[in-house]
PDB file of C-alpha atoms in Angstrom:
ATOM      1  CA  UNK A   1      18.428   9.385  -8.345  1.00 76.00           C
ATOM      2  CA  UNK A   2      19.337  13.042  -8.930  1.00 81.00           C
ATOM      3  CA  UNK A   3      18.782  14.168  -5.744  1.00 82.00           C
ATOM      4  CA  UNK A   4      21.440  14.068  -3.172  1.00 83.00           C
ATOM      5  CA  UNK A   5      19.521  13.673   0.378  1.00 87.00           C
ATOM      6  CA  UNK A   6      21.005  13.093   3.562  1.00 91.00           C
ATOM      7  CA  UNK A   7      18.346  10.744   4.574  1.00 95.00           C
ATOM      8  CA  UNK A   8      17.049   7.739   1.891  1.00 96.00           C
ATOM      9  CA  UNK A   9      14.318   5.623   2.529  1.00 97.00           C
ATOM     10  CA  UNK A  10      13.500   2.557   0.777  1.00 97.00           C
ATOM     11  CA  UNK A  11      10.115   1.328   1.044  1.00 95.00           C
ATOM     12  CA  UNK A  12       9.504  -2.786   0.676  1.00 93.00           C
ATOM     13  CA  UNK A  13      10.512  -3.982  -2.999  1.00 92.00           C
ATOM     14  CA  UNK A  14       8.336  -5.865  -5.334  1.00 83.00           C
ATOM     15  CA  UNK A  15       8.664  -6.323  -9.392  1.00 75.00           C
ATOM     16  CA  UNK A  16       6.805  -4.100 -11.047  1.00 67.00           C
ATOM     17  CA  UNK A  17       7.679  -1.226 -13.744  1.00 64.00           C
ATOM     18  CA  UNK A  18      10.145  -3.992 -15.550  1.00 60.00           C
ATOM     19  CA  UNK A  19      10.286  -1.612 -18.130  1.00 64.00           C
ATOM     20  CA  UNK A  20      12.523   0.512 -16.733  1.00 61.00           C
ATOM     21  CA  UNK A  21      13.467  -1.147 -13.912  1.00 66.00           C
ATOM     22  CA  UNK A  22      14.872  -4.939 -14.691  1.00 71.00           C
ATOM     23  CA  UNK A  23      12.989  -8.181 -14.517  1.00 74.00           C
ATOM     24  CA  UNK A  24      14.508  -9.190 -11.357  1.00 88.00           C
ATOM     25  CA  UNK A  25      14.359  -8.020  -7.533  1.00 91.00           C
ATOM     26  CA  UNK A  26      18.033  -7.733  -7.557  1.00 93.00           C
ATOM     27  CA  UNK A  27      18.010  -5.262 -10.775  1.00 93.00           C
ATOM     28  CA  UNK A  28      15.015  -3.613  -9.560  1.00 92.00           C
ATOM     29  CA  UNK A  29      17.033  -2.827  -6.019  1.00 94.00           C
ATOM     30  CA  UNK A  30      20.000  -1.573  -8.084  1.00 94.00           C
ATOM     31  CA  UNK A  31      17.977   1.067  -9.570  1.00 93.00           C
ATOM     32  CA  UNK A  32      16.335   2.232  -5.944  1.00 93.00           C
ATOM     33  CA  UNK A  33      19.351   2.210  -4.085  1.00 95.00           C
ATOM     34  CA  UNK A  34      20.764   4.800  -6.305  1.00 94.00           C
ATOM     35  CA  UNK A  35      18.846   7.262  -4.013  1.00 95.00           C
ATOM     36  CA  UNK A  36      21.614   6.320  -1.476  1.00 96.00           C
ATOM     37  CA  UNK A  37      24.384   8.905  -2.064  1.00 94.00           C
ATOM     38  CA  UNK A  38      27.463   9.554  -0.197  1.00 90.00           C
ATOM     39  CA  UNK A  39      26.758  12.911   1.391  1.00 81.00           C
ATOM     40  CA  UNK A  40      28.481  16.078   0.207  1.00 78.00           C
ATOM     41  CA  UNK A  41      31.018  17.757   2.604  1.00 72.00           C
ATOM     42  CA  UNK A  42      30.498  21.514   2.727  1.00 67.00           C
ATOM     43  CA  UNK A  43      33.534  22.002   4.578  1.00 63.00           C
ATOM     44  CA  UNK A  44      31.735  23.122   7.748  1.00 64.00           C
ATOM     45  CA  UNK A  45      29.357  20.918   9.094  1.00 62.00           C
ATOM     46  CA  UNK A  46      30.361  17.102   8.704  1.00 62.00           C
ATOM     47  CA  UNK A  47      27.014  15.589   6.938  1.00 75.00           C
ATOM     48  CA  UNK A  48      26.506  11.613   7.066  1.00 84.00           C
ATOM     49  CA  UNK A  49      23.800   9.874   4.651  1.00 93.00           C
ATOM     50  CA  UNK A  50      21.215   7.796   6.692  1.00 96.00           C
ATOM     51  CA  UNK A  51      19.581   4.653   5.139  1.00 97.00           C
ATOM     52  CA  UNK A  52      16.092   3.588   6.262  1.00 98.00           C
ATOM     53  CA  UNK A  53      15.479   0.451   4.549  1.00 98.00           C
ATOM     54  CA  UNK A  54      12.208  -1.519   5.130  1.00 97.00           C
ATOM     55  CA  UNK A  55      12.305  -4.812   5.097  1.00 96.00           C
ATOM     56  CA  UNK A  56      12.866  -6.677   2.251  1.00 95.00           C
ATOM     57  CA  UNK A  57      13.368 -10.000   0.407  1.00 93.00           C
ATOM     58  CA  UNK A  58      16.909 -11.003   1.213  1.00 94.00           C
ATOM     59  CA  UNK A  59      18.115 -10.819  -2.516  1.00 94.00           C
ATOM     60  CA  UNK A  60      17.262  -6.847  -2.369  1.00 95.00           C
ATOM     61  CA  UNK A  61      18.522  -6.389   0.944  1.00 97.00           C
ATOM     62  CA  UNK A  62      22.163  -7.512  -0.076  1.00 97.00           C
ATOM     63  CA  UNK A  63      21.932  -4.934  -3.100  1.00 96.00           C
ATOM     64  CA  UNK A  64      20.461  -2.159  -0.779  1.00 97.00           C
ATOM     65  CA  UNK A  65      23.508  -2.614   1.777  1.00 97.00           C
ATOM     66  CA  UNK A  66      26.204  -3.217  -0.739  1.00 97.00           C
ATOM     67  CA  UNK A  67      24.951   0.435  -2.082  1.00 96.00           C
ATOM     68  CA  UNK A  68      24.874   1.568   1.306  1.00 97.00           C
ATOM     69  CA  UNK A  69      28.673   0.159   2.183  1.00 96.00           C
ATOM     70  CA  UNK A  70      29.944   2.219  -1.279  1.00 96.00           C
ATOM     71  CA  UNK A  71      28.185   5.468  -0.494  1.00 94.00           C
ATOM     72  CA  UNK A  72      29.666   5.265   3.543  1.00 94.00           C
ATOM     73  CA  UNK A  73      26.293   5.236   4.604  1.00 95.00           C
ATOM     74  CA  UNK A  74      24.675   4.191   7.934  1.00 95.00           C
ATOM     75  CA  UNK A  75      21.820   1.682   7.904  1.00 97.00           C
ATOM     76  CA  UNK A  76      18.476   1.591   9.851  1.00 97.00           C
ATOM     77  CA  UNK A  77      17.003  -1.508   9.248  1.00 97.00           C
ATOM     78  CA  UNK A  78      12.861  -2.526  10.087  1.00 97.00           C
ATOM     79  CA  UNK A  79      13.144  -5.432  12.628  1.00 96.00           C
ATOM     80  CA  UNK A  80      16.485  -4.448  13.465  1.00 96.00           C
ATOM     81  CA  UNK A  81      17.102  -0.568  14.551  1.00 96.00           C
ATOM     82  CA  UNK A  82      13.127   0.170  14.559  1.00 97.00           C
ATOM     83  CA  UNK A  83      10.527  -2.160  14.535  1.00 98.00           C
ATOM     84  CA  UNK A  84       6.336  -2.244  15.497  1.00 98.00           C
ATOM     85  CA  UNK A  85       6.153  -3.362  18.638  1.00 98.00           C
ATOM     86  CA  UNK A  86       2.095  -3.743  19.244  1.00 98.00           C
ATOM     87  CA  UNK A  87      -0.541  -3.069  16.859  1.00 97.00           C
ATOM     88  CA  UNK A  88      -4.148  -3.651  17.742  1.00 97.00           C
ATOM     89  CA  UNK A  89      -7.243  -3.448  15.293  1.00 94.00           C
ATOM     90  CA  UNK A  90      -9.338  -0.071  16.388  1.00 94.00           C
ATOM     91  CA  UNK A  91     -12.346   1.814  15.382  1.00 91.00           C
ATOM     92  CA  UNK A  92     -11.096   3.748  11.945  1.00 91.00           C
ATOM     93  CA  UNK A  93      -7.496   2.418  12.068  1.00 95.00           C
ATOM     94  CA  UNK A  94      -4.840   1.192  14.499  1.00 97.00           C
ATOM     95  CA  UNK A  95      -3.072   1.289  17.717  1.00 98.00           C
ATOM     96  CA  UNK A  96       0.513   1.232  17.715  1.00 98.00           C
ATOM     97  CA  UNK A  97       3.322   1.106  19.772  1.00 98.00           C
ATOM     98  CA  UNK A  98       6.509   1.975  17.380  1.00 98.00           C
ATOM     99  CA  UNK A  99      10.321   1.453  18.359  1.00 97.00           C
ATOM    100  CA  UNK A 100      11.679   4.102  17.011  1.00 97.00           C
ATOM    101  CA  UNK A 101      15.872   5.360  16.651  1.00 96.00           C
ATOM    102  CA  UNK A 102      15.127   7.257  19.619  1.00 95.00           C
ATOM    103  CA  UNK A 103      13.061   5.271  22.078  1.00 95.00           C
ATOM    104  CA  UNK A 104       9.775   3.888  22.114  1.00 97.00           C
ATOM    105  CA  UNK A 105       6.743   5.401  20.900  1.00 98.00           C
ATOM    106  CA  UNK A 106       3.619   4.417  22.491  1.00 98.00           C
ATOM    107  CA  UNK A 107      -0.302   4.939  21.948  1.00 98.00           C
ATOM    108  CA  UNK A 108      -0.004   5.800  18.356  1.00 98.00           C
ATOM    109  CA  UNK A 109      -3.318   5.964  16.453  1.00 98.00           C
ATOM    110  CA  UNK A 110      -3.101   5.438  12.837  1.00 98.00           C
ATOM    111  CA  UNK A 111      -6.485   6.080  10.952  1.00 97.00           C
ATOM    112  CA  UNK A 112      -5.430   3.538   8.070  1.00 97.00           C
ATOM    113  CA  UNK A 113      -6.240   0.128   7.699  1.00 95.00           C
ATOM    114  CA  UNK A 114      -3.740  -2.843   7.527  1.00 95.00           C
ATOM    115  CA  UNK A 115      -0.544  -4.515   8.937  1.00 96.00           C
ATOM    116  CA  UNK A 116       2.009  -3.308   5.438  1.00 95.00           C
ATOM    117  CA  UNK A 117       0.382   0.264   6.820  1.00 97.00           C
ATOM    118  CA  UNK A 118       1.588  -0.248  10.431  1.00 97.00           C
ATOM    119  CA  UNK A 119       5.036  -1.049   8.840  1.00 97.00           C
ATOM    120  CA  UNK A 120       4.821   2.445   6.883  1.00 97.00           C
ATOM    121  CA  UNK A 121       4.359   4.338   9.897  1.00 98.00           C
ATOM    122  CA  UNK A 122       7.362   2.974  11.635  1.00 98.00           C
ATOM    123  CA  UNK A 123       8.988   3.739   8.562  1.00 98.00           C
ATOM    124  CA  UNK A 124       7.978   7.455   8.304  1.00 98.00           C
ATOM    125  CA  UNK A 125       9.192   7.661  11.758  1.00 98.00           C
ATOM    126  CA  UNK A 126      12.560   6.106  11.516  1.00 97.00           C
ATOM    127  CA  UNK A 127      12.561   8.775   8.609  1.00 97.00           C
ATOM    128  CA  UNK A 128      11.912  12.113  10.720  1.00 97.00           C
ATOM    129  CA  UNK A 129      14.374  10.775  13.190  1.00 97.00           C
ATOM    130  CA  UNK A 130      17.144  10.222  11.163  1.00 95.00           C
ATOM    131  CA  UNK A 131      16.450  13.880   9.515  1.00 94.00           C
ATOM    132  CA  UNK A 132      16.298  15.604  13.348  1.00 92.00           C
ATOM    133  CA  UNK A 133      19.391  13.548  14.599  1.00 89.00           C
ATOM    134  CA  UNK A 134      17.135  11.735  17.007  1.00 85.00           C
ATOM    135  CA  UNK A 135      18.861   8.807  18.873  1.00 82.00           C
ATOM    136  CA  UNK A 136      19.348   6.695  21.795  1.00 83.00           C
ATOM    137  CA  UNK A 137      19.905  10.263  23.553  1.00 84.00           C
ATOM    138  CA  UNK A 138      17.396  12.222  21.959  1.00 90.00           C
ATOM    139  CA  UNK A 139      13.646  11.226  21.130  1.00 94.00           C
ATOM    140  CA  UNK A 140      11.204  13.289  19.451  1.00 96.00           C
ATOM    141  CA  UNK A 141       8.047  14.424  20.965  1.00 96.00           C
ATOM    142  CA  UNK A 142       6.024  11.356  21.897  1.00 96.00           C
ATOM    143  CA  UNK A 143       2.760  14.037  21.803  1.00 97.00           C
ATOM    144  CA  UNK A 144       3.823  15.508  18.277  1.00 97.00           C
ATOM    145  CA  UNK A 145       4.468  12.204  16.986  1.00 98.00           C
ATOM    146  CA  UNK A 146       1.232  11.205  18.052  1.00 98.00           C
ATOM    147  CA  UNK A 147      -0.614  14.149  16.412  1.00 98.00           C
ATOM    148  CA  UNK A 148       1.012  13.694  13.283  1.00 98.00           C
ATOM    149  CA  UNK A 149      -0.191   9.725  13.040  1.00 98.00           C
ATOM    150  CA  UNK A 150      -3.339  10.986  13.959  1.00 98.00           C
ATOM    151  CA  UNK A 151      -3.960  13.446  11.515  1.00 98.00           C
ATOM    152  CA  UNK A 152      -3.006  10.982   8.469  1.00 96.00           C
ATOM    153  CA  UNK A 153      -4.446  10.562   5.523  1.00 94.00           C
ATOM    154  CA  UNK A 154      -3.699   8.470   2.710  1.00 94.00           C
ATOM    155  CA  UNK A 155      -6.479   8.592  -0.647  1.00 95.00           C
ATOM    156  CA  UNK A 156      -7.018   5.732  -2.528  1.00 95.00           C
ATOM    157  CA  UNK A 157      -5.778   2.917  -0.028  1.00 95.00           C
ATOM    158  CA  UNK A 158      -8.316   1.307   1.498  1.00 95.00           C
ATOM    159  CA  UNK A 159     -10.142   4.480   1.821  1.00 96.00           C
ATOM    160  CA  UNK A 160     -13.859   3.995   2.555  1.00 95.00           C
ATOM    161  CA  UNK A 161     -16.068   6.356   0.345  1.00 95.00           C
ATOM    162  CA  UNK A 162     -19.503   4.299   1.203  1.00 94.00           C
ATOM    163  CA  UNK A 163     -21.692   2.851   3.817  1.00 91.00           C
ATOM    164  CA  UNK A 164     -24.271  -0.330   3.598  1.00 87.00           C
ATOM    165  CA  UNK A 165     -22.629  -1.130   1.430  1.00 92.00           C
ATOM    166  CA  UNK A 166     -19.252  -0.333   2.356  1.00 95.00           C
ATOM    167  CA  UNK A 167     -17.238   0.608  -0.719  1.00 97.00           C
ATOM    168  CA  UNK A 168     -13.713   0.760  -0.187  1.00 97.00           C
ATOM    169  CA  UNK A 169     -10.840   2.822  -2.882  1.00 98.00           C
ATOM    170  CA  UNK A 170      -7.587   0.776  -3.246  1.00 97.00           C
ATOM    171  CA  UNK A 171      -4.629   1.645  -5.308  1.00 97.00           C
ATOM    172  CA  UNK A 172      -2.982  -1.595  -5.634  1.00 96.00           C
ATOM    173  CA  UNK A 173      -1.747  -2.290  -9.249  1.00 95.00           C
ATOM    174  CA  UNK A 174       0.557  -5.300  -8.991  1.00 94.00           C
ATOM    175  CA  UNK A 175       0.549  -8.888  -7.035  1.00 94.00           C
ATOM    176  CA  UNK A 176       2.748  -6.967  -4.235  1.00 91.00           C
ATOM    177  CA  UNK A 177       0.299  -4.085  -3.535  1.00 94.00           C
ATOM    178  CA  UNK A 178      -2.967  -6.944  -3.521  1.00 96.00           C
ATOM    179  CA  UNK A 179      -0.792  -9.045  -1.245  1.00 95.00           C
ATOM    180  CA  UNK A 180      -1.218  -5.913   1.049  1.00 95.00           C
ATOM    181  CA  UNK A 181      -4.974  -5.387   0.250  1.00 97.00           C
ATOM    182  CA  UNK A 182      -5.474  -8.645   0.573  1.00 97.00           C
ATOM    183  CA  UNK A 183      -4.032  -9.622   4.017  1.00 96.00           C
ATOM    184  CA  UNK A 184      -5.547  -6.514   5.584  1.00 96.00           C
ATOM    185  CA  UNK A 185      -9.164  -7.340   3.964  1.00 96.00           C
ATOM    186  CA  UNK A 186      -9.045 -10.760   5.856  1.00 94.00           C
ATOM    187  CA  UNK A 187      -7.382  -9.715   9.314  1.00 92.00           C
ATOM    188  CA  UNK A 188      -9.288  -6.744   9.482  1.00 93.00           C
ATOM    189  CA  UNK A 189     -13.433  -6.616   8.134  1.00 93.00           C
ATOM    190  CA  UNK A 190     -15.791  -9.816   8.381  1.00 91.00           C
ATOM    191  CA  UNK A 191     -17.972  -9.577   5.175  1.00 92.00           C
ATOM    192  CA  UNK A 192     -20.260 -11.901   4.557  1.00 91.00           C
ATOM    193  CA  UNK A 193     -19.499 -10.932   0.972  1.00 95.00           C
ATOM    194  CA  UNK A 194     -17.051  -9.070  -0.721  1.00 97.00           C
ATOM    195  CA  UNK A 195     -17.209  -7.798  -4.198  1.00 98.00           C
ATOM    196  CA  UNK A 196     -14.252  -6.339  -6.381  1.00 98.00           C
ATOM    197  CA  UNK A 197     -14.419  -4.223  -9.093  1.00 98.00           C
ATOM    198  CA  UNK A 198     -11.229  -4.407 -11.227  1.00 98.00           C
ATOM    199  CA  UNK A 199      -9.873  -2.250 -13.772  1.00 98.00           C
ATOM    200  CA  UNK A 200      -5.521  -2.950 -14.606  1.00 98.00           C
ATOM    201  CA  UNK A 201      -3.488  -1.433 -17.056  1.00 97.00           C
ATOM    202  CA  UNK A 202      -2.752  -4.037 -19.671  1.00 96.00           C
ATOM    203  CA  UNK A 203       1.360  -3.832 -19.055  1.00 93.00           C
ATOM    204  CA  UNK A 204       0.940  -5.001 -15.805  1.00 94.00           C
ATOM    205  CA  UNK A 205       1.113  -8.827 -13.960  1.00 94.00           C
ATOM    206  CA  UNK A 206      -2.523  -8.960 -14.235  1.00 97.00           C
ATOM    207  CA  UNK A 207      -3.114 -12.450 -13.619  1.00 96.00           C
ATOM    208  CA  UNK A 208      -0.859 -12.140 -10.276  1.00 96.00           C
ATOM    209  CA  UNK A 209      -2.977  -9.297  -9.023  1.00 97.00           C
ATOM    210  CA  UNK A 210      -6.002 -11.436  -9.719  1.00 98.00           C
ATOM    211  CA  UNK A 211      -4.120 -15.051  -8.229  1.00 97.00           C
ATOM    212  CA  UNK A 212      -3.875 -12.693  -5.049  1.00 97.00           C
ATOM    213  CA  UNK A 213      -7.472 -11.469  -4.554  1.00 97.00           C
ATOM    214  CA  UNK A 214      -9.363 -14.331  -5.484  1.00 98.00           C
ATOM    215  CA  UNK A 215      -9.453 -15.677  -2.043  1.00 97.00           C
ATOM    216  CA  UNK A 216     -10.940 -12.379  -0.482  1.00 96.00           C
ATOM    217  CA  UNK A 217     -13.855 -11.637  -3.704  1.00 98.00           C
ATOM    218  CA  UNK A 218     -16.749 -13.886  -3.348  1.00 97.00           C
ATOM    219  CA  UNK A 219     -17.286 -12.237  -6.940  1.00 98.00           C
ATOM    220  CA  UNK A 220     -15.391  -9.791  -9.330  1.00 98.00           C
ATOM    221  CA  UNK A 221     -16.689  -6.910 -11.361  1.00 98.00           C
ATOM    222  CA  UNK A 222     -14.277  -5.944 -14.200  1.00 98.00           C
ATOM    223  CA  UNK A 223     -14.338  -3.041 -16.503  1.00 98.00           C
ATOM    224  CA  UNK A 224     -12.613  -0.316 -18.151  1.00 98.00           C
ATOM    225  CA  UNK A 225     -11.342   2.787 -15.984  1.00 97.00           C
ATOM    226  CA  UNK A 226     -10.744   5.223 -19.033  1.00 96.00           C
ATOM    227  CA  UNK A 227      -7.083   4.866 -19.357  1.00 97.00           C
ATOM    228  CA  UNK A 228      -6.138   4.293 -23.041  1.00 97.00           C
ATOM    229  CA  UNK A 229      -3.444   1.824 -21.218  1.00 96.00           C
ATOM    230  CA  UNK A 230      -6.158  -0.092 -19.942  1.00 98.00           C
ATOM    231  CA  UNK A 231      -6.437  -3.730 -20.458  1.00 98.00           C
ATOM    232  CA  UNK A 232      -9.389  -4.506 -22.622  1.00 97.00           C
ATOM    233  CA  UNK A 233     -12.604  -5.606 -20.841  1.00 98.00           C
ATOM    234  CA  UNK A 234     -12.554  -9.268 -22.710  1.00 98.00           C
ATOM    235  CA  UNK A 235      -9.291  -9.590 -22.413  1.00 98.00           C
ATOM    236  CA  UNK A 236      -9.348  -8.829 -18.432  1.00 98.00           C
ATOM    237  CA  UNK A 237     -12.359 -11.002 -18.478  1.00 98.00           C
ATOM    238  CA  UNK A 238     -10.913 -13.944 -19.759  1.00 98.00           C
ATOM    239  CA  UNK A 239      -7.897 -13.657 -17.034  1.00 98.00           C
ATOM    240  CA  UNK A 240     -10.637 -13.396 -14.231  1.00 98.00           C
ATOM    241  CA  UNK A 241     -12.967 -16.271 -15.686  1.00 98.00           C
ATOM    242  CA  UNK A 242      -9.588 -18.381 -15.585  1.00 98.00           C
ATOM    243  CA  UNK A 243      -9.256 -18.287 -11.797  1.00 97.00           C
ATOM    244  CA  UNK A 244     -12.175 -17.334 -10.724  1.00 98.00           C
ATOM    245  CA  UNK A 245     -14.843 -19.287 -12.771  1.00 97.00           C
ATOM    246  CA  UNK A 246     -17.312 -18.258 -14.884  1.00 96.00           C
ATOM    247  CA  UNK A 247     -20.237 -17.617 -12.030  1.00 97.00           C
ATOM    248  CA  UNK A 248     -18.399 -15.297 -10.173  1.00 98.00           C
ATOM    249  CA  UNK A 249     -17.648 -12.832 -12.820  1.00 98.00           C
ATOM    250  CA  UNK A 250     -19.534 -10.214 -14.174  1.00 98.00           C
ATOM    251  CA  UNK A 251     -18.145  -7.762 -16.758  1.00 98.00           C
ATOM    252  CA  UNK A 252     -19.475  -3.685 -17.174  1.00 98.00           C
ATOM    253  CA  UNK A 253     -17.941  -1.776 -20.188  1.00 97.00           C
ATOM    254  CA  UNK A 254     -17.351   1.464 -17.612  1.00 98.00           C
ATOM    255  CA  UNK A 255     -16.060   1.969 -14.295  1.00 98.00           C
ATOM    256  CA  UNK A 256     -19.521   3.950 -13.284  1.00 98.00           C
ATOM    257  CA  UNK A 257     -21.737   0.328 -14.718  1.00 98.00           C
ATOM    258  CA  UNK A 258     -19.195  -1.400 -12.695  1.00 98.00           C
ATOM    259  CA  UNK A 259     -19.671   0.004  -9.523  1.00 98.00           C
ATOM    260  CA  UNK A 260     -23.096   0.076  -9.673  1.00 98.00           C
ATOM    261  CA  UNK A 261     -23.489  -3.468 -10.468  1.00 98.00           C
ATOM    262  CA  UNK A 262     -20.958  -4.483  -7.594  1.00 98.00           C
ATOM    263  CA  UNK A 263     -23.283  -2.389  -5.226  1.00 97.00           C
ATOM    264  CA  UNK A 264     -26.440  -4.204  -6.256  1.00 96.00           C
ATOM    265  CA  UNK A 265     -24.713  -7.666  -6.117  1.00 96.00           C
ATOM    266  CA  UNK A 266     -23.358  -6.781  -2.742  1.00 94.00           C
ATOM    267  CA  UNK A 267     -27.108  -5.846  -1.556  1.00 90.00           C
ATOM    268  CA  UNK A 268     -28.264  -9.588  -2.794  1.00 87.00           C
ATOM    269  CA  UNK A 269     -26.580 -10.560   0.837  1.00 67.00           C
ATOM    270  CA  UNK A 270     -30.000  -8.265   2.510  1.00 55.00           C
ATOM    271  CA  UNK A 271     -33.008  -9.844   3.061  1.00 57.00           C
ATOM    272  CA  UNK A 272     -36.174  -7.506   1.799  1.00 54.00           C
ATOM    273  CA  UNK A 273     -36.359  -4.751   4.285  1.00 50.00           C
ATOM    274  CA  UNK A 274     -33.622  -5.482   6.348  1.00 49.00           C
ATOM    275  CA  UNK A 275     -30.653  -2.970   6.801  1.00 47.00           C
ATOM    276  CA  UNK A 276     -27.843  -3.741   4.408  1.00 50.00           C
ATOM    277  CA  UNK A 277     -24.620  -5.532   6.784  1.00 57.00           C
ATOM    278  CA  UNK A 278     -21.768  -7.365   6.230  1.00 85.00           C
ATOM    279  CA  UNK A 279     -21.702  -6.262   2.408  1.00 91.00           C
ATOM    280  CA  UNK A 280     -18.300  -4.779   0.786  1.00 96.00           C
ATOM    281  CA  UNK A 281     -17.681  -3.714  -2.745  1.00 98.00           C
ATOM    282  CA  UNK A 282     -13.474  -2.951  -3.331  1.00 98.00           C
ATOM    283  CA  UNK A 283     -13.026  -0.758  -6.662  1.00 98.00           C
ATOM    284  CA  UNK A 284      -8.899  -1.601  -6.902  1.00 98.00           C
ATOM    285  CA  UNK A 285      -6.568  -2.930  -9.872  1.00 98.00           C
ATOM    286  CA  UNK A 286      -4.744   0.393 -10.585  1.00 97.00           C
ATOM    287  CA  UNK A 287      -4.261   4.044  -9.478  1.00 96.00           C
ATOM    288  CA  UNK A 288      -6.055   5.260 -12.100  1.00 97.00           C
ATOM    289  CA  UNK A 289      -8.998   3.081 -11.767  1.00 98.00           C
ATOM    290  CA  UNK A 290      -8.592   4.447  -7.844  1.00 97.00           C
ATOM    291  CA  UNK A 291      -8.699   7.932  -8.969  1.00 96.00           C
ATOM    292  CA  UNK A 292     -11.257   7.623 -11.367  1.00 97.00           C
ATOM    293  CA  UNK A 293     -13.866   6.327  -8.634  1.00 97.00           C
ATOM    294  CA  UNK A 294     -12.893   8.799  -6.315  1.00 96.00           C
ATOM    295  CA  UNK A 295     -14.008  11.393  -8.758  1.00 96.00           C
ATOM    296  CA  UNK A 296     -17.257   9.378  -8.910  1.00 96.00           C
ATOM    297  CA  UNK A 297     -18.102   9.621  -4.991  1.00 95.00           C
ATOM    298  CA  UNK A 298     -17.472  13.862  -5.621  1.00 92.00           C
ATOM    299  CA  UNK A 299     -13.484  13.304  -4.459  1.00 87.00           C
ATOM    300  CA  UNK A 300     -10.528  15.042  -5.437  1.00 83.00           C
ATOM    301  CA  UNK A 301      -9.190  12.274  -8.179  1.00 75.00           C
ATOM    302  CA  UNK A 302      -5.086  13.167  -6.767  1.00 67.00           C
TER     303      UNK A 302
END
């Protein structure tokens, strides 16, 4: 909110950090569109503020818009003035086809997993567009675009750091982020079992995140990932016994425990001296708890 750019982007809105945000999506909007400024005039150059605003619940939108109306700002909307036009499942990602401000995009790969990731990249792009004045006269370069998708890479979200079994880094903290995680588990992998390890920090809508990824986990690991602000192990356990039952959770006093147990319960799906298929372990609930196991597979934690 200090920072007077000439383009704002405003990813989808969900509650979380009520602390400081609000309890409510329409509070929690207020606070984000404040990134929408009316663009100083250096006397020279006339300078308009672009809005690139994802799409949201309609409660945020009308906050987002209102902001935009007061700060004489124009609006790209997802769905509206960009959009995904085609995305197809591929080997270590996506293929796109993006409408962008300036024309259609085609061919894009995308090395990321997931549909909320698809909706990122048309995003980004609506982004650089609006920065380099592209419009319905000018596109950028479909080639450079494409390199740039290509080249992506985005730590901790559904970011494989294993094979047989495949183990699988995601950041999501909050029922919002597992919505995401969730939805691109079950469109996108066939396991024939999944196991979670989960680690959340105690201020959070823990029993949300864990409503949300109960359907995808035929069983849940949770543990501690370090962070003094992490919920206790019991405590955690308790939530997960509530929705998940008691069979299909296991508790491990440290991340390390935890993943190790989720790996050997995944490898229960082999039978003796066949190859280890169709097993998944996902180490999510937080960005720490993300960072943490990155470190453990010899990754940069950041």
């Amino acid at each position: 909110n200090v920072v007077t750019g000439q383009v704002a982007v405003i990813t989808p809105i969900g509650i979380d950090h009520t602390g400081y945000l609000g309890d409510s999506l329409t509070e929690i909007a207020g606070e984000k569109a404040g990134i929408i400024k009316k663009a100083e005039d250096d006397g020279l150059v006339p300078r308009d503020t672009v809005a690139i605003i994802a799409r949201q619940e309609p409660e945020a939108m009308d906050v987002l818009l209102r902001r935009a109306v007061e700060a004489d700002a124009a609006v790209a909307r997802e769905g509206s003035e960009f959009t995904v036009l085609r995305r197809a499942v591929a080997v270590g990602g996506q293929q796109l086809d993006l409408q962008g401000l300036g024309g259609v995009y085609p061919d894009i790969f995308l090395p990321l997993h997931g549909e909320h990731q698809a909706q990122n990249a048309s995003l980004a792009l609506a982004a650089v567009e609006a920065f380099f004045g592209a419009g319905p006269d000018r596109q950028l370069d479909v080639d450079a675009v494409r390199e740039a998708f290509a080249s992506v890479v985005n730590p901790g979200r559904l970011e494989r750091v294993r094979n047989a079994p495949t183990v699988f880094l995601d950041a999501a903290h909050n029922p919002h982020g597992a919505k995401a995680l969730a939805a691109a588990l079950a469109a996108e992998f066939d396991f024939r079992k999944l196991v979670g390890v989960v680690s959340v920090m105690a201020d959070k809508d823990v029993a949300g995140l864990l409503e949300v990824l109960e359907p995808v986990f035929d069983e849940i690991v949770v543990t501690h990932n370090g962070s003094p602000r992490a919920m206790d192990v019991d405590e955690l356990s308790n939530l997960a016994v509530a929705r998940f039952g008691d069979e299909r959770v296991v508790t491990a006093d440290t991340l390390t425990d935890a993943i190790e147990t989720a790996i050997a319960i995944a490898e229960e799906v082999a039978e003796p001296g066949e190859a280890i298929s169709g097993a998944g372990v996902v180490v999510t609930g937080s960005v720490v708890t993300a960072g943490a196991a990155r470190s453990l597979f010899g990754k940069d934690p950041a």
